[in-house]
Short mmCIF file of C-alpha atoms and ligand atoms in Angstrom, two decimals:
data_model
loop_
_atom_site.label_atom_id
_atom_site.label_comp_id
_atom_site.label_asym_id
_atom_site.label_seq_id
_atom_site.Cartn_x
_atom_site.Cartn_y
_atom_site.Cartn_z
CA UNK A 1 177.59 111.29 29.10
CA UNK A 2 176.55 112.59 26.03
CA UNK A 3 176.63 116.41 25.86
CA UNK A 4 175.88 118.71 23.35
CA UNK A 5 177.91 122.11 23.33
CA UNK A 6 176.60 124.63 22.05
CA UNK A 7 178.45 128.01 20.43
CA UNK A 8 181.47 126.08 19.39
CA UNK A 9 184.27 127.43 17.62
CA UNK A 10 187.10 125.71 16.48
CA UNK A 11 189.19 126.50 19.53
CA UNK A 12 186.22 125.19 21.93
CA UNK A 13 186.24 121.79 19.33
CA UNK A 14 190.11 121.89 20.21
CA UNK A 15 190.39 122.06 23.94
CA UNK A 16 187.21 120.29 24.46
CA UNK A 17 188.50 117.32 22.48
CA UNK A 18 191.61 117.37 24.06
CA UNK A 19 190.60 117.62 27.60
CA UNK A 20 188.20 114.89 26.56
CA UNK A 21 190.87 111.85 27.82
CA UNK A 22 189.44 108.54 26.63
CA UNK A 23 186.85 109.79 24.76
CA UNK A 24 184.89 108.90 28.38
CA UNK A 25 182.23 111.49 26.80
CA UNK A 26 180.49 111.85 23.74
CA UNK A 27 180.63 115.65 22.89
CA UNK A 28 178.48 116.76 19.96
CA UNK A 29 179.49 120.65 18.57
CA UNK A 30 177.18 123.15 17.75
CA UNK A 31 177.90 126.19 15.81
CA UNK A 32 174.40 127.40 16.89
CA UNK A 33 174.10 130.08 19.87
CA UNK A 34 171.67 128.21 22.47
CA UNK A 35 168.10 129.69 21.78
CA UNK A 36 164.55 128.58 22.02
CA UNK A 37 165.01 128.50 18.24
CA UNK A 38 168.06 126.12 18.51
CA UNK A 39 167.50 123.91 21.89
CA UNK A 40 166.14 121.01 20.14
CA UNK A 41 169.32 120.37 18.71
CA UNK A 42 169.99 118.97 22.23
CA UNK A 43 167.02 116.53 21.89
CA UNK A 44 168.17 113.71 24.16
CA UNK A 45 171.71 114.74 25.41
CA UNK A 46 172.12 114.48 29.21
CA UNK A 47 174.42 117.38 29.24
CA UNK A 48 174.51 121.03 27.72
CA UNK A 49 177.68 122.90 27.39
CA UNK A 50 176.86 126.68 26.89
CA UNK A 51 178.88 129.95 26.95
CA UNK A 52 178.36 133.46 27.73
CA UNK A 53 175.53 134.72 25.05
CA UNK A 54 173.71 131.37 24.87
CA UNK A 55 169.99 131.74 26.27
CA UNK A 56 169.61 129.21 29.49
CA UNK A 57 165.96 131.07 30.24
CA UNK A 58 163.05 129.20 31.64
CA UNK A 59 161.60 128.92 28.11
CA UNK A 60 164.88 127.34 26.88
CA UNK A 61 165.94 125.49 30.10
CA UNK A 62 162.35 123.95 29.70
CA UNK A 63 163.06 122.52 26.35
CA UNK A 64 166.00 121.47 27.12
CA UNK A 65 164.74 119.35 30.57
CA UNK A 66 161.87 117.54 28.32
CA UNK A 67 164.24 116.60 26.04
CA UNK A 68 166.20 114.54 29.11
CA UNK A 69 169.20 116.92 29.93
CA UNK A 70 169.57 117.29 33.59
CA UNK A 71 173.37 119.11 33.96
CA UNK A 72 174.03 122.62 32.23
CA UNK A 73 177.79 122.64 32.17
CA UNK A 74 179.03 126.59 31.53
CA UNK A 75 182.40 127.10 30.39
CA UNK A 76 182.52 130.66 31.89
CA UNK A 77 182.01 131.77 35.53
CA UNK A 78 179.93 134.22 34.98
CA UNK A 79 175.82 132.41 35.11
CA UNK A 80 173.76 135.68 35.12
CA UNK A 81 172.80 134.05 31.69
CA UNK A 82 170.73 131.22 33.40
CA UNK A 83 167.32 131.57 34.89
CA UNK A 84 169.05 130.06 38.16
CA UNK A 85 165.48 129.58 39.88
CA UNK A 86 163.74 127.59 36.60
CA UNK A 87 166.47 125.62 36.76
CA UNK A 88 166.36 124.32 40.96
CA UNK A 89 162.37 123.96 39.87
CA UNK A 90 163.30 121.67 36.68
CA UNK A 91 165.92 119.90 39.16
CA UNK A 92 168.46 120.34 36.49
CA UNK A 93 172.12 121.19 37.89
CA UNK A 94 173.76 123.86 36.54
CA UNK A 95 177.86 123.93 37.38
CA UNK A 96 180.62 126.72 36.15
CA UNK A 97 184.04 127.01 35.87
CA UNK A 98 184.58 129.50 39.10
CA UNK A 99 188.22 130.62 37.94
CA UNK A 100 189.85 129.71 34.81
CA UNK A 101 192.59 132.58 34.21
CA UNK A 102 191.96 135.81 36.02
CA UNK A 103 195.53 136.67 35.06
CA UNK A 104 193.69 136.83 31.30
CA UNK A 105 190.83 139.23 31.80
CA UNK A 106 193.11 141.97 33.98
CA UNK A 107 195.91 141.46 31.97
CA UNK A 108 193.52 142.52 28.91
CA UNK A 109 191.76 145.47 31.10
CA UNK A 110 195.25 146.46 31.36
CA UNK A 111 195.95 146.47 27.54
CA UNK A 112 192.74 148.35 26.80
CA UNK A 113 194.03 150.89 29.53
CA UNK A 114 197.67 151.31 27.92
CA UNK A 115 195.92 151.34 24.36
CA UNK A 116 193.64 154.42 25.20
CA UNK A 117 195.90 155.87 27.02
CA UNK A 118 198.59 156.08 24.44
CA UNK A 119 196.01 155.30 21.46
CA UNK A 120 198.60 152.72 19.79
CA UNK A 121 195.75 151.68 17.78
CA UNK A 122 195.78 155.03 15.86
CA UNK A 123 199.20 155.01 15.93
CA UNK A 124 199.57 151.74 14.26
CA UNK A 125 196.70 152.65 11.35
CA UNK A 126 199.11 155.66 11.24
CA UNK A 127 202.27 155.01 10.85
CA UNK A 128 201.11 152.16 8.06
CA UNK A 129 200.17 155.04 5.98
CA UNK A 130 203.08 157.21 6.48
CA UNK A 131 201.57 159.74 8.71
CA UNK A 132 204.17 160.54 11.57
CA UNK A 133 202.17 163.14 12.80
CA UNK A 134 202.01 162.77 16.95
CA UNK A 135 198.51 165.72 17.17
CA UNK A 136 195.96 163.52 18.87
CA UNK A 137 197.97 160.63 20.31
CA UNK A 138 199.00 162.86 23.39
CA UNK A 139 198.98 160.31 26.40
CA UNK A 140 199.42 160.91 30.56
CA UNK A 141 202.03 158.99 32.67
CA UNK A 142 200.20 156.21 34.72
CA UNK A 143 202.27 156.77 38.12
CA UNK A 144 200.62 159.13 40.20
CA UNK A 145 197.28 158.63 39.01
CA UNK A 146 194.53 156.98 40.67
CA UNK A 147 192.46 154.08 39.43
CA UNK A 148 189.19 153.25 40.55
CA UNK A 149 188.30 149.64 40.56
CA UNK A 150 184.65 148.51 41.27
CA UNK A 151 184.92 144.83 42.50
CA UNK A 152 187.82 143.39 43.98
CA UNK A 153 186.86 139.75 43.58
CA UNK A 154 190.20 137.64 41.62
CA UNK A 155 190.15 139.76 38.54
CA UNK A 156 189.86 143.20 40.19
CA UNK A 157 192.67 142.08 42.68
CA UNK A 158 195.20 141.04 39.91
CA UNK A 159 194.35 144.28 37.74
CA UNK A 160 194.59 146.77 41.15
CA UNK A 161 198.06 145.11 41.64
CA UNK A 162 199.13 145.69 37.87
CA UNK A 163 198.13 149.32 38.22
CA UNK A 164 200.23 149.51 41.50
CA UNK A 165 202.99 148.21 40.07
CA UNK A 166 202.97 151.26 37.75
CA UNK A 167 202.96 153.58 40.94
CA UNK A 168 198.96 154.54 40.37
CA UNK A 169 197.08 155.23 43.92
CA UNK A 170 194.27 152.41 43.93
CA UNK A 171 190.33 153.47 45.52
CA UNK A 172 188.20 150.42 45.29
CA UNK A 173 184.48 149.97 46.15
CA UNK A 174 183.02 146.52 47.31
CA UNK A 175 180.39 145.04 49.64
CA UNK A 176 182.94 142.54 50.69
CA UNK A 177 186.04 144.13 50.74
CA UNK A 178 188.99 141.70 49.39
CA UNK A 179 191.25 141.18 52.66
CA UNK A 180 194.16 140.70 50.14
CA UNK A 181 193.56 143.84 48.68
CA UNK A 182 194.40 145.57 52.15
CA UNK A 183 198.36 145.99 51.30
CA UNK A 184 197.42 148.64 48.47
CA UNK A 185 194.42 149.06 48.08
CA UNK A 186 192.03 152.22 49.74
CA UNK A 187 187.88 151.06 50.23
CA UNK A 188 186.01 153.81 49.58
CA UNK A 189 182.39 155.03 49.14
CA UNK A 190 181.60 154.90 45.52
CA UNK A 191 180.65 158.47 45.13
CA UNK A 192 184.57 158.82 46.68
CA UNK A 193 185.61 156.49 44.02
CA UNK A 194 184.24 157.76 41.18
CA UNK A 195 184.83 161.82 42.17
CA UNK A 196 188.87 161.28 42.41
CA UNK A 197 190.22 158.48 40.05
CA UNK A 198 191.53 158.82 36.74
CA UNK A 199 190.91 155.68 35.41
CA UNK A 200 187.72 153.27 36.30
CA UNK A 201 187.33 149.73 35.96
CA UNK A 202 184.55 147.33 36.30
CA UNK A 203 185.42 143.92 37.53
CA UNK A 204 181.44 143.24 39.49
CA UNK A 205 179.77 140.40 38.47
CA UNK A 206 176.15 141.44 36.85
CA UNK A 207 173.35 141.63 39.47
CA UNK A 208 170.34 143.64 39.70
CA UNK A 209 172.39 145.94 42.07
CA UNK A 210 175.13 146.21 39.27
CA UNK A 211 172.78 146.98 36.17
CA UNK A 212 173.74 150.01 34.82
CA UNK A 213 175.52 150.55 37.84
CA UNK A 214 177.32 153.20 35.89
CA UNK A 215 174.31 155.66 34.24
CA UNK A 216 174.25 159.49 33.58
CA UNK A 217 174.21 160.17 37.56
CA UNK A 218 177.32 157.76 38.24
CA UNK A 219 179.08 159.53 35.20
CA UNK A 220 178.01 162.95 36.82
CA UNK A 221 179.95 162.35 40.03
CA UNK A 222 183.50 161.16 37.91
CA UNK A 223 186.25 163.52 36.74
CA UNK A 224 186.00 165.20 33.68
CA UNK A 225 188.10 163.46 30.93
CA UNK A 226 187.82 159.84 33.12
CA UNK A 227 188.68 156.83 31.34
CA UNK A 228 186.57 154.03 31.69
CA UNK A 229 187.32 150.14 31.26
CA UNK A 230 184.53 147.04 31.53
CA UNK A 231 185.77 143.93 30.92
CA UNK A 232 183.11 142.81 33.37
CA UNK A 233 179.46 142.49 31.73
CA UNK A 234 178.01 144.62 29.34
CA UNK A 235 175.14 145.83 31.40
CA UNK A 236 176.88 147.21 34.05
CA UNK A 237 177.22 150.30 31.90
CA UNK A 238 174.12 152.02 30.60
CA UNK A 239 175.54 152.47 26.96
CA UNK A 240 173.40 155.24 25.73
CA UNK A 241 174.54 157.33 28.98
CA UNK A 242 178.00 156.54 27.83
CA UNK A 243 177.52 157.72 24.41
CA UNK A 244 176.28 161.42 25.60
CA UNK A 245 178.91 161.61 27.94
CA UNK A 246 181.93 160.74 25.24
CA UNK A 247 180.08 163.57 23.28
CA UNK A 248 180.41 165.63 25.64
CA UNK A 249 183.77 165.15 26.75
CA UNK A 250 182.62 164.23 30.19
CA UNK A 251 184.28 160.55 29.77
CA UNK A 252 188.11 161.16 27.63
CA UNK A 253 188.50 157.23 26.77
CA UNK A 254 186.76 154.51 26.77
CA UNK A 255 187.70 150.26 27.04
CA UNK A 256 185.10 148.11 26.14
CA UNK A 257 185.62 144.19 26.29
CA UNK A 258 181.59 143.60 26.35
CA UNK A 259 178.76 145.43 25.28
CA UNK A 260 174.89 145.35 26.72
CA UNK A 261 173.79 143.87 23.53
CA UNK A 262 176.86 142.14 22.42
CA UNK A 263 174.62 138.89 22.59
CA UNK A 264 173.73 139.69 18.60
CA UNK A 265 177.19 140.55 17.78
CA UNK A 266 180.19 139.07 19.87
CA UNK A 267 181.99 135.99 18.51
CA UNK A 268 180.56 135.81 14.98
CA UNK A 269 182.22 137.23 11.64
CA UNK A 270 179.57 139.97 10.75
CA UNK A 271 181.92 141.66 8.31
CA UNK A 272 180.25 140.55 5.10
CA UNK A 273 176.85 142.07 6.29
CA UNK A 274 175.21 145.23 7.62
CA UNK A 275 175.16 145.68 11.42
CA UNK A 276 172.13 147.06 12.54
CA UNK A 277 172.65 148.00 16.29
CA UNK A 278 173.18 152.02 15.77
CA UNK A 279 174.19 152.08 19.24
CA UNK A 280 177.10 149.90 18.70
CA UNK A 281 177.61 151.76 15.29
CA UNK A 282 178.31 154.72 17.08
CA UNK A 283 180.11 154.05 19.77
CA UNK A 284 182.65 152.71 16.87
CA UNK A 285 183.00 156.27 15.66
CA UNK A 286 184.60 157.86 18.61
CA UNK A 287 188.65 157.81 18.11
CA UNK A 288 189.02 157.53 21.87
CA UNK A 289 186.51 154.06 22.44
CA UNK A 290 188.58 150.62 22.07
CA UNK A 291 186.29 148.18 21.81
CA UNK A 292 187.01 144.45 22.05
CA UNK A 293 184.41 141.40 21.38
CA UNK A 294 184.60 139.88 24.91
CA UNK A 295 188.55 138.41 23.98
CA UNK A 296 189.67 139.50 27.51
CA UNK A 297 189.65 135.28 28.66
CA UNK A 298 191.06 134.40 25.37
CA UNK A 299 194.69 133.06 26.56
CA UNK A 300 195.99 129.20 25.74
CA UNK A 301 195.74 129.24 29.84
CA UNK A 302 192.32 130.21 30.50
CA UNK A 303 191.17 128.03 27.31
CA UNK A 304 192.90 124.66 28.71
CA UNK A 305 191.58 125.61 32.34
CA UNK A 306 187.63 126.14 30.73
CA UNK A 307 187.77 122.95 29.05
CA UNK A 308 189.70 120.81 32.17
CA UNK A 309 187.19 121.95 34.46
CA UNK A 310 184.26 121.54 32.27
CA UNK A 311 185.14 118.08 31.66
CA UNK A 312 185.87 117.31 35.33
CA UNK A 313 182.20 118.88 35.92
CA UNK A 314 180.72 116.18 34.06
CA UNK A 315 182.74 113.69 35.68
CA UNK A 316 182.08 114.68 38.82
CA UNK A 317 178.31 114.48 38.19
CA UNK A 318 178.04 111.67 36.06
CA UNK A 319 180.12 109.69 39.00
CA UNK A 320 179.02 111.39 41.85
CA UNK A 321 182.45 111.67 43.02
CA UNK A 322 184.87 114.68 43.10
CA UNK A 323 184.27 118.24 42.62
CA UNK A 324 181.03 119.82 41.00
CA UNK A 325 181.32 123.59 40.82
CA UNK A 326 177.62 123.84 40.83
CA UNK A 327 175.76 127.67 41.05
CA UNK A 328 173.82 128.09 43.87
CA UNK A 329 170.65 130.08 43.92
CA UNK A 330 171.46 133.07 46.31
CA UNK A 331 167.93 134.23 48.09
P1 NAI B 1 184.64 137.32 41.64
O1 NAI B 1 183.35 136.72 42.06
O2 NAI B 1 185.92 136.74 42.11
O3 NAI B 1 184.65 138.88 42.05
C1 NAI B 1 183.57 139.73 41.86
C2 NAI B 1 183.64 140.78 42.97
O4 NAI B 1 182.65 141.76 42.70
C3 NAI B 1 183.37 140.20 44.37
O5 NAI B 1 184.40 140.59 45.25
C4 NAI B 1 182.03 140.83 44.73
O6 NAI B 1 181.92 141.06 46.13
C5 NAI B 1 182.10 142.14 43.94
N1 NAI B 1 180.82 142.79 43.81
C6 NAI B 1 179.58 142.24 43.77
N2 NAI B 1 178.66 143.21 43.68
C7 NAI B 1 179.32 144.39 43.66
C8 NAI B 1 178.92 145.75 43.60
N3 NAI B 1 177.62 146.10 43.57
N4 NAI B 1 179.89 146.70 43.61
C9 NAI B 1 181.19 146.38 43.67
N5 NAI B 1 181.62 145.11 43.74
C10 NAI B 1 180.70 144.13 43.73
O7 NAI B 1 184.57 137.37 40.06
P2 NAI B 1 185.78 137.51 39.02
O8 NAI B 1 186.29 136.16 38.66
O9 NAI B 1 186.75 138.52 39.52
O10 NAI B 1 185.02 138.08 37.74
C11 NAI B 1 184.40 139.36 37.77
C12 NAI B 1 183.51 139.50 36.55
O11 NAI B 1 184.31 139.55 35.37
C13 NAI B 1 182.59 138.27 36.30
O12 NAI B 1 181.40 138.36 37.06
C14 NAI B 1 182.31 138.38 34.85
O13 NAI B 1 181.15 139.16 34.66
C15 NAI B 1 183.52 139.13 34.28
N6 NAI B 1 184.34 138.28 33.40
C16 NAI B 1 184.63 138.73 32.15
C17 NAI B 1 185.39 137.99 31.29
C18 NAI B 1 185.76 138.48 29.92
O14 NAI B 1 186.28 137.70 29.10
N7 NAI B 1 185.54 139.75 29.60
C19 NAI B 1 185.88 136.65 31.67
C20 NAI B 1 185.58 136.29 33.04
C21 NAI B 1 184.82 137.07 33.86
#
């Protein structure tokens, strides 16, 4: 088939290629971030390959099925990108890659949780200059605490069991409760969760019940000085609520691996320019906010697993045989 990816980087060319056995398909790259702008770049390929901040809405997905692609092949699992319900009316198929490396993201929600906690990053920027000083890098021992995790799907499972292993008490919230979880993990109401853990992290998928799941009124009900973690998706956290509350004091640290409007931002080299989100800006300003640009899948693992199953998505539709991890419109 011939597909055109779209958002490539050099280590999507990489795995892609490689994963590519036989050269059985004819991958074109793309620097360009899928947009209404950009989608006639894929002008007669049968397949397009898009990642997180690419735009699959009906405007785009509508190009795109005029110009003869009928398979949207993500290389994330996440699909709350993709106007699922243009796409069943265009007939176009739209498959995923369901689990690449949860290890990756909860392994990385546990770095950002470590980082904050003992602010190594200031440390670091510190010590390079000579400054030995330990006021402001004054840290809490993990065991005893209690961690909050919203979601318990495979990432929220691997990170709960991390934080166990360090002897933290785990509260989860979830409508389906993970029957794996059961050894060590406690189900409670959210308004339980959020009014006794120390640390909260967001592993939920993005759905109109999640959007800024966590606002001023969810921040209301946590413990003073909380630290917060998403590695999930951006708009789970209402970002300006999160900004008065770090004023405040309300929230003591907080891990960011994805931002609401990281869409403008994440995955390009914008250091040679002036970034105009002042949201963003500011939430770079606060000593005790780590933020990452959506790195937490970024492992040789998860890579090789994105591009395998990618390619055995188009396989498995251009033959009809095998596995297709399509998305399924929920109603
Ligand atoms: P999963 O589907 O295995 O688990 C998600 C869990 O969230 C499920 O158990 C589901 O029941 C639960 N959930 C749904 N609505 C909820 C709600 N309102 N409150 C609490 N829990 C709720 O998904 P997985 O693989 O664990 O991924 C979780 C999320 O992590 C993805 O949806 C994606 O947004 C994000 N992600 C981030 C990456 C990164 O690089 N930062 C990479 C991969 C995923």
């Amino acid at each position: 088939m011939r597909i055109a990816v779209f958002s490539a980087k050099p280590y999507d060319r990489t795995f892609l290629t490689c994963a590519n056995t036989a050269e059985r398909h004819f991958l074109s790259f793309f620097d360009a971030r899928l947009t209404v702008e950009t989608a006639t770049l894929a002008q007669g390929f049968d397949g397009v390959c898009a990642f997180v901040n690419d735009c699959l809405d009906e405007a785009v997905l509508q190009q795109l099925h005029d110009g003869g692609t009928t398979l949207i092949a993500l290389r994330s699992a996440g699909f709350n990108h993709v106007d699922l319900a243009a796409a069943e009316r265009l007939g176009m198929t739209v498959a995923r890659v369901p689990a690449y490396s949860p290890h990756a993201v909860a392994e990385h929600a546990v770095a950002l949780v470590l980082s904050l906690n003992r602010m190594t990053y200031r440390a670091y920027n510190r010590v390079r200059e000579g400054n030995f000083a330990l006021d402001g890098l004054l840290g809490f021992d993990l065991h005893g605490k209690t961690v909050g995790v919203i979601g318990t799907g495979q990432i929220g499972l691997i990170f709960a069991s991390i934080m166990h292993g360090f002897g933290c008490r785990i509260l989860a919230s979830d409508p389906f409760p993970n029957p794996q979880a059961a050894p060590f993990v406690k189900y409670v109401p959210l308004e339980t969760l959020y009014a006794q853990s120390d640390i909260i992290s967001l592993h939920c998928p993005l759905t109109p019940d999640t959007n800024h799941l966590i606002d001023a009124d969810a921040i209301a009900q946590m413990k003073q000085g909380v630290m917060l973690i998403n590695t999930g998706r951006g708009r789970v956290v209402d970002t300006q609520a999160v900004i008065a509350s770090l004023k405040s004091g309300k929230i003591g640290r907080l891990g960011l691996d994805v931002y609401e409007e990281e869409e403008q931002l994440f995955f390009e080299d914008l250091s040679h320019g002036v970034i105009d989100d002042d949201q963003f800006m500011r939430l770079t300003t606060f000593h005790n906010v780590l933020i990452t640009g959506h790195q937490a899948f970024f492992t040789t693992e998860a890579l090789t697993n994105i591009a395998e199953t990618t390619l055995a998505n188009i396989d498995a539709f251009e033959s009809g045989e095998g596995e297709i991890h399509t998305v399924e419109i929920t109603r």
